[in-house]
Amino acid sequence: MRTGRGPLFLRRADGWLLPLEVERWCARADPADLAILDRCEGAVLDVGCGPGRLVAELAARGRTVLGIDVSEAAVAHTLELGGQALRRSVFDPLPGEGRWATVLLIDGNVGIGGDPLALLRRAAALLVPGGLLIAETVPVDVDERAEVEVVDLSGARGTGRAFPWARLGTPALLRYAAREDWRAAGQWTAGGRCFVALRSRSARSSADPPKSTAVISSQWARNPSAERPVADR
């Protein structure tokens, strides 16, 4: 992530390797990415933002956008590009909960946590009622969960920290979404990649009305330093 070059992989316990597209993630937003961003509504939360190409592009458009990632290097890179980012898990407390208009789960991030239902519930809690979730899916019909580790080219040297991950094709994601009362709002492919748009439930149990998205940008501190992530809150 720091050098902008791979290769890196996710390795399962059985030795199977999933390539990570480090060079693409560290490049500028490509046409497939731009098609995603054109669909975004209101304030955008990019979950697992990586080195921040989507956050930076939305910020350049004058949009309210925040990236979150558990990688310090990813957050630092996003800040260098002029985007706002926090080093935080999606399951941690986040600014503007219940007031984001769009949540992004791109570059395989629909697999975060290895539990699609839990991730969909969390996304619904982050969004305004009727908010938009845009997720990238695997371009085959797959539904699998595994413990994985990030490893280098040889597959021999890794982080030593296994974590749960999931891989979902579009049919699997739509099945999970239906169980959580999400409404399908679109499917498309671009650049060999597959995407799904979902709408959250239009009503919540909370009696508190959603606040204006205009206040979301004040929920985190601006930090021009590329050496230190924005402080946790």
Coordinates of N, CA and C in Angstrom, one line a residue:
M1 N 0.8 -1.2 0.0 CA 0.0 0.0 0.0 C 0.9 1.3 0.0
R2 N 2.0 1.2 0.7 CA 2.9 2.4 0.8 C 3.6 2.7 -0.5
T3 N 3.9 1.6 -1.2 CA 4.6 1.7 -2.5 C 3.7 1.8 -3.7
G4 N 2.5 1.4 -3.5 CA 1.5 1.4 -4.7 C 1.7 0.2 -5.6
R5 N 2.5 -0.8 -5.1 CA 2.7 -2.0 -5.9 C 2.5 -3.3 -5.1
G6 N 2.1 -4.3 -5.8 CA 1.9 -5.6 -5.3 C 3.1 -6.5 -5.7
P7 N 2.8 -7.8 -5.8 CA 1.5 -8.4 -5.5 C 1.3 -8.8 -4.1
L8 N 0.1 -8.8 -3.7 CA -0.4 -9.3 -2.4 C -1.5 -10.2 -2.6
F9 N -1.8 -11.1 -1.6 CA -2.9 -12.0 -1.7 C -3.5 -12.2 -0.4
L10 N -4.8 -12.6 -0.4 CA -5.4 -13.2 0.7 C -5.2 -14.7 0.6
R11 N -4.7 -15.3 1.7 CA -4.5 -16.8 1.7 C -5.4 -17.5 2.7
R12 N -6.1 -18.5 2.2 CA -6.9 -19.3 3.1 C -6.0 -20.3 3.8
A13 N -6.6 -21.0 4.8 CA -5.8 -22.0 5.6 C -5.4 -23.1 4.7
D14 N -6.2 -23.4 3.6 CA -5.8 -24.5 2.7 C -4.8 -24.1 1.7
G15 N -4.3 -22.9 1.7 CA -3.3 -22.4 0.8 C -3.8 -21.7 -0.4
W16 N -5.1 -21.7 -0.7 CA -5.7 -21.0 -1.8 C -5.4 -19.5 -1.7
L17 N -5.0 -18.9 -2.8 CA -4.6 -17.5 -2.8 C -5.6 -16.7 -3.7
L18 N -6.0 -15.5 -3.1 CA -6.9 -14.6 -3.9 C -6.1 -13.3 -4.1
P19 N -5.8 -13.0 -5.4 CA -4.9 -11.8 -5.7 C -5.6 -10.5 -5.2
L20 N -4.9 -9.6 -4.7 CA -5.3 -8.3 -4.3 C -4.8 -7.3 -5.3
E21 N -5.7 -6.4 -5.9 CA -5.3 -5.5 -7.0 C -4.8 -4.2 -6.5
V22 N -3.6 -4.3 -5.9 CA -3.0 -3.2 -5.2 C -2.7 -2.0 -6.2
E23 N -2.2 -2.3 -7.4 CA -1.9 -1.3 -8.4 C -3.2 -0.5 -8.8
R24 N -4.3 -1.3 -9.0 CA -5.5 -0.6 -9.4 C -6.1 0.2 -8.3
W25 N -6.0 -0.3 -7.0 CA -6.5 0.5 -5.9 C -5.7 1.8 -5.7
C26 N -4.4 1.7 -6.0 CA -3.5 2.9 -5.8 C -3.5 3.9 -7.0
A27 N -4.2 3.5 -8.1 CA -4.2 4.4 -9.2 C -5.4 5.3 -9.1
R28 N -5.6 6.2 -10.1 CA -6.8 7.0 -10.0 C -8.1 6.2 -10.4
A29 N -9.2 6.8 -10.0 CA -10.5 6.1 -10.3 C -10.6 5.9 -11.8
D30 N -11.0 4.6 -12.1 CA -11.1 4.3 -13.5 C -12.6 4.4 -14.0
P31 N -12.9 4.2 -15.2 CA -14.3 4.4 -15.7 C -15.3 3.5 -14.9
A32 N -15.0 2.3 -14.5 CA -15.9 1.5 -13.7 C -16.1 2.2 -12.3
D33 N -15.1 2.8 -11.7 CA -15.2 3.5 -10.5 C -16.1 4.7 -10.6
L34 N -15.9 5.5 -11.7 CA -16.6 6.7 -12.0 C -18.1 6.4 -12.1
A35 N -18.4 5.2 -12.7 CA -19.8 4.9 -12.8 C -20.5 4.6 -11.5
I36 N -19.7 4.1 -10.5 CA -20.2 4.0 -9.2 C -20.4 5.3 -8.5
L37 N -19.5 6.2 -8.7 CA -19.5 7.5 -8.0 C -20.7 8.4 -8.6
D38 N -21.0 8.2 -9.9 CA -22.1 8.9 -10.5 C -23.4 8.5 -9.9
R39 N -23.5 7.3 -9.3 CA -24.7 6.9 -8.7 C -24.9 7.3 -7.2
C40 N -23.8 7.8 -6.6 CA -23.8 8.1 -5.2 C -24.8 9.3 -4.9
E41 N -25.4 9.2 -3.7 CA -26.3 10.3 -3.3 C -25.8 10.9 -2.0
G42 N -26.0 12.2 -1.9 CA -25.7 12.8 -0.6 C -24.3 12.6 -0.1
A43 N -24.2 12.5 1.3 CA -23.0 12.3 1.9 C -22.6 10.8 1.8
V44 N -21.3 10.5 1.5 CA -20.9 9.1 1.2 C -19.9 8.6 2.2
L45 N -20.1 7.4 2.7 CA -19.2 6.7 3.6 C -18.6 5.6 2.8
D46 N -17.2 5.6 2.6 CA -16.5 4.5 1.8 C -15.9 3.6 2.8
V47 N -16.5 2.4 3.0 CA -16.1 1.4 4.0 C -15.0 0.6 3.4
G48 N -13.8 0.5 4.1 CA -12.7 -0.1 3.5 C -12.1 0.6 2.4
C49 N -11.9 1.9 2.6 CA -11.5 2.8 1.5 C -10.2 2.5 0.8
G50 N -9.3 1.7 1.5 CA -8.0 1.5 0.9 C -7.2 2.8 0.8
P51 N -6.4 2.9 -0.3 CA -5.6 4.1 -0.5 C -6.4 5.3 -0.9
G52 N -7.7 5.2 -1.0 CA -8.5 6.4 -1.1 C -8.9 7.0 -2.5
R53 N -8.8 6.2 -3.5 CA -9.0 6.8 -4.9 C -10.5 7.2 -5.0
L54 N -11.4 6.5 -4.4 CA -12.8 6.9 -4.5 C -13.1 8.1 -3.6
V55 N -12.6 8.1 -2.4 CA -12.7 9.3 -1.5 C -12.2 10.5 -2.2
A56 N -11.0 10.4 -2.7 CA -10.3 11.6 -3.4 C -11.1 12.1 -4.5
E57 N -11.7 11.2 -5.4 CA -12.5 11.6 -6.5 C -13.8 12.3 -6.1
L58 N -14.4 11.8 -5.1 CA -15.6 12.4 -4.6 C -15.3 13.8 -3.9
A59 N -14.2 13.9 -3.2 CA -13.9 15.1 -2.6 C -13.6 16.2 -3.6
A60 N -12.9 15.8 -4.7 CA -12.6 16.7 -5.8 C -13.9 17.2 -6.5
R61 N -15.0 16.4 -6.4 CA -16.2 16.9 -6.9 C -17.0 17.7 -6.0
G62 N -16.4 18.0 -4.8 CA -17.1 18.8 -3.8 C -18.1 18.1 -2.9
R63 N -18.0 16.7 -2.9 CA -19.0 15.9 -2.2 C -18.5 15.8 -0.7
T64 N -19.5 15.6 0.2 CA -19.2 15.2 1.5 C -18.9 13.7 1.6
V65 N -17.7 13.4 2.0 CA -17.3 12.0 1.9 C -16.2 11.7 3.0
L66 N -16.4 10.5 3.6 CA -15.4 10.0 4.5 C -15.0 8.6 4.2
G67 N -13.7 8.3 4.3 CA -13.3 6.9 4.1 C -12.9 6.3 5.5
I68 N -13.1 5.0 5.7 CA -12.6 4.4 6.9 C -11.9 3.1 6.4
D69 N -10.8 2.8 7.2 CA -10.1 1.6 6.9 C -9.3 1.2 8.1
V70 N -9.0 -0.1 8.3 CA -8.2 -0.5 9.5 C -6.7 -0.4 9.2
S71 N -6.3 -0.1 8.0 CA -4.9 0.0 7.6 C -4.4 1.4 7.8
E72 N -3.4 1.6 8.6 CA -2.8 2.9 8.8 C -2.2 3.4 7.5
A73 N -1.6 2.6 6.7 CA -1.0 3.0 5.5 C -2.1 3.5 4.5
A74 N -3.2 2.8 4.5 CA -4.3 3.2 3.6 C -4.9 4.5 4.0
V75 N -5.1 4.7 5.3 CA -5.6 6.0 5.7 C -4.6 7.2 5.4
A76 N -3.4 6.9 5.7 CA -2.4 7.9 5.4 C -2.4 8.3 3.9
H77 N -2.5 7.3 3.0 CA -2.5 7.5 1.6 C -3.7 8.3 1.2
T78 N -4.9 8.0 1.8 CA -6.1 8.8 1.5 C -5.9 10.2 1.9
L79 N -5.3 10.5 3.0 CA -5.1 11.9 3.5 C -4.2 12.6 2.5
E80 N -3.1 11.9 2.0 CA -2.2 12.5 1.1 C -2.9 12.9 -0.2
L81 N -4.0 12.2 -0.6 CA -4.7 12.5 -1.8 C -5.7 13.7 -1.6
G82 N -5.8 14.1 -0.3 CA -6.7 15.2 0.0 C -8.1 14.8 0.4
G83 N -8.3 13.5 0.7 CA -9.5 13.0 1.2 C -9.5 13.0 2.7
Q84 N -10.7 12.8 3.3 CA -10.9 12.6 4.7 C -11.0 11.1 5.1
A85 N -10.3 10.7 6.1 CA -10.3 9.2 6.4 C -10.1 9.0 7.9
L86 N -10.6 7.9 8.4 CA -10.4 7.5 9.8 C -9.9 6.1 9.8
R87 N -8.9 5.8 10.7 CA -8.5 4.4 10.9 C -9.5 3.7 11.8
R88 N -10.4 3.0 11.3 CA -11.5 2.5 12.1 C -12.2 1.3 11.3
S89 N -12.7 0.4 12.1 CA -13.5 -0.7 11.5 C -14.9 -0.2 11.3
V90 N -15.6 -0.8 10.4 CA -17.0 -0.4 10.2 C -17.9 -0.7 11.4
F91 N -17.4 -1.7 12.2 CA -18.2 -2.1 13.4 C -17.8 -1.2 14.6
D92 N -16.9 -0.3 14.5 CA -16.6 0.7 15.5 C -17.6 1.8 15.5
P93 N -17.7 2.6 16.6 CA -18.5 3.8 16.5 C -18.0 4.8 15.4
L94 N -18.9 5.3 14.6 CA -18.5 6.2 13.5 C -19.2 7.5 13.5
P95 N -18.6 8.5 12.9 CA -19.3 9.8 12.8 C -20.6 9.7 11.9
G96 N -21.6 10.4 12.3 CA -22.8 10.5 11.4 C -23.6 9.2 11.3
E97 N -23.6 8.4 12.3 CA -24.3 7.1 12.2 C -25.8 7.4 12.0
G98 N -26.4 6.7 11.0 CA -27.8 7.0 10.7 C -28.1 8.2 9.8
R99 N -27.0 8.8 9.3 CA -27.2 10.0 8.5 C -26.4 10.0 7.2
W100 N -25.8 8.9 6.9 CA -25.1 8.8 5.6 C -26.2 8.5 4.5
A101 N -26.0 9.1 3.4 CA -27.0 8.8 2.3 C -26.5 7.7 1.4
T102 N -25.2 7.4 1.4 CA -24.7 6.3 0.6 C -23.5 5.7 1.3
V103 N -23.5 4.3 1.3 CA -22.4 3.6 1.9 C -21.8 2.7 0.7
L104 N -20.5 2.7 0.6 CA -19.8 2.0 -0.5 C -19.1 0.8 0.2
L105 N -19.3 -0.4 -0.5 CA -18.5 -1.6 -0.2 C -17.9 -2.1 -1.5
I106 N -16.8 -1.5 -1.9 CA -16.2 -1.7 -3.2 C -14.9 -2.6 -3.0
D107 N -14.4 -3.1 -4.1 CA -13.1 -3.9 -4.0 C -13.2 -5.1 -3.1
G108 N -14.3 -5.8 -3.1 CA -14.4 -7.0 -2.3 C -14.8 -6.7 -0.8
N109 N -15.1 -5.5 -0.5 CA -15.3 -5.2 0.9 C -16.7 -5.7 1.4
V110 N -17.5 -6.2 0.6 CA -18.7 -6.9 1.0 C -18.3 -8.1 1.9
G111 N -17.1 -8.5 1.8 CA -16.6 -9.6 2.6 C -16.1 -9.3 4.0
I112 N -16.1 -8.0 4.4 CA -15.6 -7.6 5.7 C -16.3 -8.3 6.8
G113 N -15.5 -8.8 7.7 CA -16.1 -9.5 8.9 C -16.5 -10.9 8.7
G114 N -16.6 -11.4 7.4 CA -16.9 -12.7 7.1 C -18.4 -13.1 7.5
D115 N -19.2 -12.1 7.7 CA -20.6 -12.3 8.0 C -21.5 -11.3 7.3
P116 N -22.0 -11.7 6.1 CA -22.7 -10.7 5.2 C -24.0 -10.2 5.9
L117 N -24.7 -11.0 6.7 CA -25.9 -10.4 7.4 C -25.5 -9.4 8.4
A118 N -24.4 -9.6 9.2 CA -24.0 -8.6 10.2 C -23.6 -7.3 9.5
L119 N -22.9 -7.4 8.3 CA -22.4 -6.3 7.6 C -23.6 -5.5 7.0
L120 N -24.6 -6.2 6.5 CA -25.8 -5.5 6.0 C -26.5 -4.8 7.1
R121 N -26.6 -5.4 8.2 CA -27.3 -4.7 9.4 C -26.5 -3.5 9.8
R122 N -25.2 -3.6 9.8 CA -24.4 -2.4 10.2 C -24.6 -1.3 9.1
A123 N -24.6 -1.6 7.9 CA -24.7 -0.6 6.8 C -26.1 0.1 7.0
A124 N -27.1 -0.7 7.3 CA -28.4 -0.1 7.4 C -28.5 0.9 8.6
A125 N -27.7 0.6 9.7 CA -27.7 1.5 10.8 C -26.9 2.7 10.5
L126 N -26.0 2.7 9.5 CA -25.2 3.9 9.2 C -26.0 4.8 8.2
L127 N -26.9 4.2 7.5 CA -27.6 5.0 6.4 C -28.8 5.7 7.0
V128 N -29.2 6.8 6.3 CA -30.5 7.4 6.5 C -31.6 6.4 6.0
P129 N -32.8 6.5 6.5 CA -33.9 5.6 6.0 C -34.0 5.7 4.5
G130 N -34.0 4.5 3.9 CA -34.1 4.5 2.4 C -32.8 4.9 1.8
G131 N -31.7 4.8 2.5 CA -30.3 5.1 2.0 C -29.8 4.1 1.0
L132 N -28.8 4.4 0.3 CA -28.2 3.6 -0.8 C -27.0 2.9 -0.4
L133 N -26.9 1.6 -0.6 CA -25.7 0.8 -0.5 C -25.3 0.3 -1.9
I134 N -24.0 0.6 -2.2 CA -23.5 0.1 -3.5 C -22.3 -0.8 -3.1
A135 N -22.5 -2.1 -3.6 CA -21.5 -3.1 -3.3 C -21.0 -3.8 -4.5
E136 N -19.7 -4.1 -4.5 CA -19.1 -4.9 -5.6 C -19.1 -6.3 -5.2
T137 N -19.5 -7.2 -6.2 CA -19.6 -8.6 -5.9 C -18.6 -9.4 -6.8
V138 N -18.4 -10.6 -6.5 CA -17.6 -11.5 -7.3 C -18.3 -11.8 -8.6
P139 N -17.6 -11.8 -9.7 CA -18.3 -12.1 -11.0 C -18.6 -13.5 -11.3
V140 N -18.8 -14.3 -10.3 CA -19.3 -15.7 -10.4 C -20.3 -15.9 -9.2
D141 N -21.1 -17.0 -9.3 CA -22.1 -17.2 -8.3 C -21.4 -18.0 -7.1
V142 N -20.9 -17.3 -6.1 CA -20.2 -17.9 -5.0 C -20.7 -17.3 -3.7
D143 N -20.7 -18.1 -2.7 CA -21.0 -17.7 -1.3 C -20.2 -18.5 -0.4
E144 N -19.1 -17.9 0.0 CA -18.1 -18.6 0.9 C -17.6 -17.7 2.0
R145 N -17.2 -18.4 3.1 CA -16.6 -17.7 4.2 C -15.4 -18.4 4.6
A146 N -14.3 -17.7 5.0 CA -13.1 -18.4 5.4 C -12.3 -17.5 6.3
E147 N -11.3 -18.1 7.0 CA -10.3 -17.3 7.7 C -9.1 -17.1 6.7
V148 N -8.7 -15.8 6.5 CA -7.7 -15.5 5.6 C -6.6 -14.7 6.2
E149 N -5.4 -14.6 5.5 CA -4.3 -13.8 6.0 C -3.7 -13.1 4.8
V150 N -3.2 -11.9 4.9 CA -2.6 -11.2 3.8 C -1.1 -11.7 3.7
V151 N -0.8 -12.1 2.5 CA 0.6 -12.6 2.3 C 1.2 -12.0 1.0
D152 N 2.5 -12.1 0.9 CA 3.2 -11.5 -0.2 C 3.3 -12.4 -1.4
L153 N 4.1 -12.1 -2.4 CA 4.2 -12.8 -3.7 C 4.5 -14.3 -3.5
S154 N 5.4 -14.6 -2.6 CA 5.7 -16.0 -2.4 C 4.6 -16.8 -1.7
G155 N 3.7 -16.1 -1.0 CA 2.7 -16.8 -0.3 C 3.2 -17.4 1.0
A156 N 4.5 -17.1 1.3 CA 5.2 -17.7 2.5 C 5.2 -16.7 3.6
R157 N 5.3 -15.4 3.3 CA 5.5 -14.4 4.3 C 4.2 -13.6 4.5
G158 N 3.6 -13.7 5.6 CA 2.3 -13.0 5.8 C 2.3 -12.1 7.1
T159 N 1.1 -11.6 7.4 CA 1.0 -10.8 8.6 C 1.0 -11.6 9.9
G160 N 0.7 -12.9 9.8 CA 0.5 -13.7 11.0 C -0.8 -13.5 11.7
R161 N -1.7 -12.7 11.1 CA -3.0 -12.4 11.7 C -4.1 -12.8 10.8
A162 N -4.7 -13.9 11.1 CA -5.9 -14.4 10.3 C -7.1 -13.6 10.7
F163 N -8.0 -13.4 9.7 CA -9.3 -12.7 10.0 C -10.4 -13.3 9.1
P164 N -11.6 -13.2 9.6 CA -12.7 -13.7 8.8 C -13.0 -12.9 7.5
W165 N -13.3 -13.6 6.4 CA -13.6 -12.9 5.2 C -14.7 -13.7 4.5
A166 N -15.4 -13.0 3.6 CA -16.4 -13.7 2.7 C -16.3 -13.3 1.3
R167 N -16.7 -14.1 0.4 CA -16.8 -13.8 -1.0 C -18.2 -14.1 -1.5
L168 N -18.8 -13.1 -2.1 CA -20.2 -13.2 -2.5 C -20.4 -12.8 -4.0
G169 N -21.1 -13.6 -4.7 CA -21.5 -13.2 -6.0 C -22.8 -12.5 -5.9
T170 N -23.3 -11.9 -7.0 CA -24.6 -11.1 -6.9 C -25.7 -11.9 -6.4
P171 N -26.0 -13.2 -6.8 CA -27.1 -13.9 -6.3 C -27.1 -14.1 -4.8
A172 N -25.9 -14.4 -4.2 CA -25.8 -14.6 -2.8 C -26.1 -13.3 -2.0
L173 N -25.5 -12.1 -2.5 CA -25.7 -10.9 -1.9 C -27.2 -10.5 -1.9
L174 N -27.9 -10.8 -3.0 CA -29.3 -10.4 -3.1 C -30.1 -11.3 -2.1
R175 N -29.7 -12.6 -1.9 CA -30.4 -13.4 -1.0 C -30.3 -12.9 0.4
Y176 N -29.1 -12.5 0.8 CA -28.9 -12.0 2.2 C -29.6 -10.7 2.3
A177 N -29.6 -9.8 1.3 CA -30.3 -8.5 1.4 C -31.8 -8.7 1.6
A178 N -32.4 -9.7 0.9 CA -33.8 -9.9 1.0 C -34.2 -10.3 2.5
R179 N -33.3 -11.0 3.1 CA -33.5 -11.4 4.5 C -33.5 -10.3 5.4
E180 N -32.8 -9.2 5.1 CA -32.7 -8.0 5.9 C -33.6 -6.9 5.4
D181 N -34.5 -7.2 4.5 CA -35.5 -6.2 4.0 C -34.8 -5.1 3.2
W182 N -33.7 -5.3 2.6 CA -33.2 -4.4 1.6 C -34.0 -4.6 0.3
R183 N -34.0 -3.5 -0.5 CA -34.7 -3.6 -1.8 C -33.6 -3.4 -2.9
A184 N -33.6 -4.3 -3.8 CA -32.7 -4.2 -5.0 C -33.0 -2.9 -5.8
A185 N -31.9 -2.1 -6.0 CA -32.1 -0.9 -6.8 C -31.3 -0.8 -8.0
G186 N -30.6 -1.9 -8.4 CA -29.9 -1.9 -9.6 C -28.7 -2.9 -9.6
Q187 N -28.4 -3.4 -10.8 CA -27.3 -4.3 -11.0 C -26.6 -3.9 -12.3
W188 N -25.3 -3.9 -12.3 CA -24.6 -3.6 -13.6 C -23.1 -4.2 -13.5
T189 N -22.5 -4.3 -14.7 CA -21.2 -4.7 -14.8 C -20.4 -3.6 -15.5
A190 N -19.1 -3.5 -15.2 CA -18.2 -2.5 -15.9 C -16.8 -2.9 -15.7
G191 N -16.0 -3.0 -16.8 CA -14.6 -3.3 -16.7 C -14.4 -4.7 -16.1
G192 N -15.4 -5.6 -16.4 CA -15.2 -7.0 -15.9 C -15.6 -7.1 -14.4
R193 N -16.1 -6.1 -13.8 CA -16.5 -6.1 -12.4 C -18.0 -6.0 -12.3
C194 N -18.6 -6.5 -11.2 CA -20.0 -6.6 -10.9 C -20.4 -5.8 -9.7
F195 N -21.6 -5.1 -9.8 CA -22.0 -4.2 -8.8 C -23.5 -4.4 -8.5
V196 N -23.9 -4.1 -7.3 CA -25.3 -4.2 -6.9 C -25.6 -2.9 -6.1
A197 N -26.7 -2.3 -6.3 CA -27.2 -1.2 -5.5 C -28.4 -1.7 -4.7
L198 N -28.5 -1.3 -3.5 CA -29.6 -1.8 -2.6 C -30.1 -0.5 -1.8
R199 N -31.4 -0.6 -1.5 CA -32.0 0.5 -0.7 C -32.3 -0.1 0.7
S200 N -32.0 0.6 1.7 CA -32.3 0.2 3.1 C -33.8 0.4 3.3
R201 N -34.3 -0.1 4.4 CA -35.7 0.1 4.8 C -36.0 1.6 4.9
S202 N -37.2 2.0 4.6 CA -37.5 3.4 4.6 C -38.0 3.9 5.9
A203 N -38.1 3.0 6.9 CA -38.5 3.5 8.2 C -37.7 2.8 9.3
R204 N -37.5 3.5 10.4 CA -36.7 2.9 11.5 C -37.5 2.9 12.8
S205 N -37.1 2.1 13.7 CA -37.8 2.1 15.0 C -37.5 3.3 15.8
S206 N -36.4 4.0 15.6 CA -36.1 5.2 16.3 C -37.0 6.3 16.0
A207 N -37.4 7.1 17.0 CA -38.3 8.2 16.8 C -37.5 9.5 16.4
D208 N -36.2 9.4 16.4 CA -35.4 10.6 16.1 C -35.4 10.7 14.6
P209 N -35.7 11.9 14.1 CA -35.7 12.1 12.6 C -34.2 12.2 12.2
P210 N -33.9 11.8 10.9 CA -32.5 12.0 10.5 C -32.1 13.4 10.4
K211 N -30.9 13.7 10.8 CA -30.4 15.1 10.7 C -29.9 15.4 9.3
S212 N -29.8 16.7 9.1 CA -29.3 17.1 7.7 C -27.9 16.6 7.5
T213 N -27.6 16.1 6.3 CA -26.3 15.6 5.9 C -25.3 16.8 5.9
A214 N -25.8 18.0 6.0 CA -24.8 19.1 6.0 C -24.0 19.2 7.2
V215 N -24.4 18.5 8.3 CA -23.7 18.6 9.5 C -22.6 17.4 9.6
I216 N -22.7 16.5 8.7 CA -21.8 15.3 8.8 C -20.4 15.7 8.6
S217 N -20.1 16.7 7.7 CA -18.7 17.1 7.5 C -18.0 17.7 8.7
S218 N -18.8 18.1 9.7 CA -18.2 18.6 10.9 C -18.0 17.6 12.0
Q219 N -18.3 16.3 11.7 CA -18.2 15.3 12.7 C -16.8 14.7 12.9
W220 N -15.9 15.0 12.0 CA -14.5 14.6 12.1 C -13.6 15.8 11.9
A221 N -12.4 15.6 12.5 CA -11.4 16.7 12.4 C -10.7 16.7 11.1
R222 N -10.4 17.8 10.6 CA -9.5 17.9 9.4 C -8.1 17.7 9.9
N223 N -7.3 16.9 9.2 CA -5.9 16.7 9.5 C -5.1 16.7 8.3
P224 N -4.3 17.8 8.0 CA -3.5 17.8 6.8 C -2.3 17.0 6.8
S225 N -2.0 16.4 8.0 CA -0.8 15.6 8.0 C -1.0 14.2 7.4
A226 N -0.1 13.8 6.5 CA -0.2 12.5 5.9 C 0.5 11.4 6.8
E227 N 1.1 11.9 7.9 CA 1.9 10.9 8.7 C 1.0 10.3 9.8
R228 N -0.1 10.9 10.1 CA -0.9 10.5 11.2 C -2.4 10.5 10.8
P229 N -3.1 9.4 11.0 CA -4.5 9.3 10.7 C -5.3 10.3 11.5
V230 N -6.4 10.7 11.0 CA -7.3 11.6 11.8 C -7.6 10.9 13.1
A231 N -7.6 11.6 14.2 CA -7.7 11.0 15.5 C -9.1 10.3 15.7
D232 N -9.1 9.2 16.4 CA -10.3 8.5 16.7 C -11.2 9.3 17.6
R233 N -12.5 9.1 17.4 CA -13.4 9.8 18.3 C -14.4 8.8 18.9

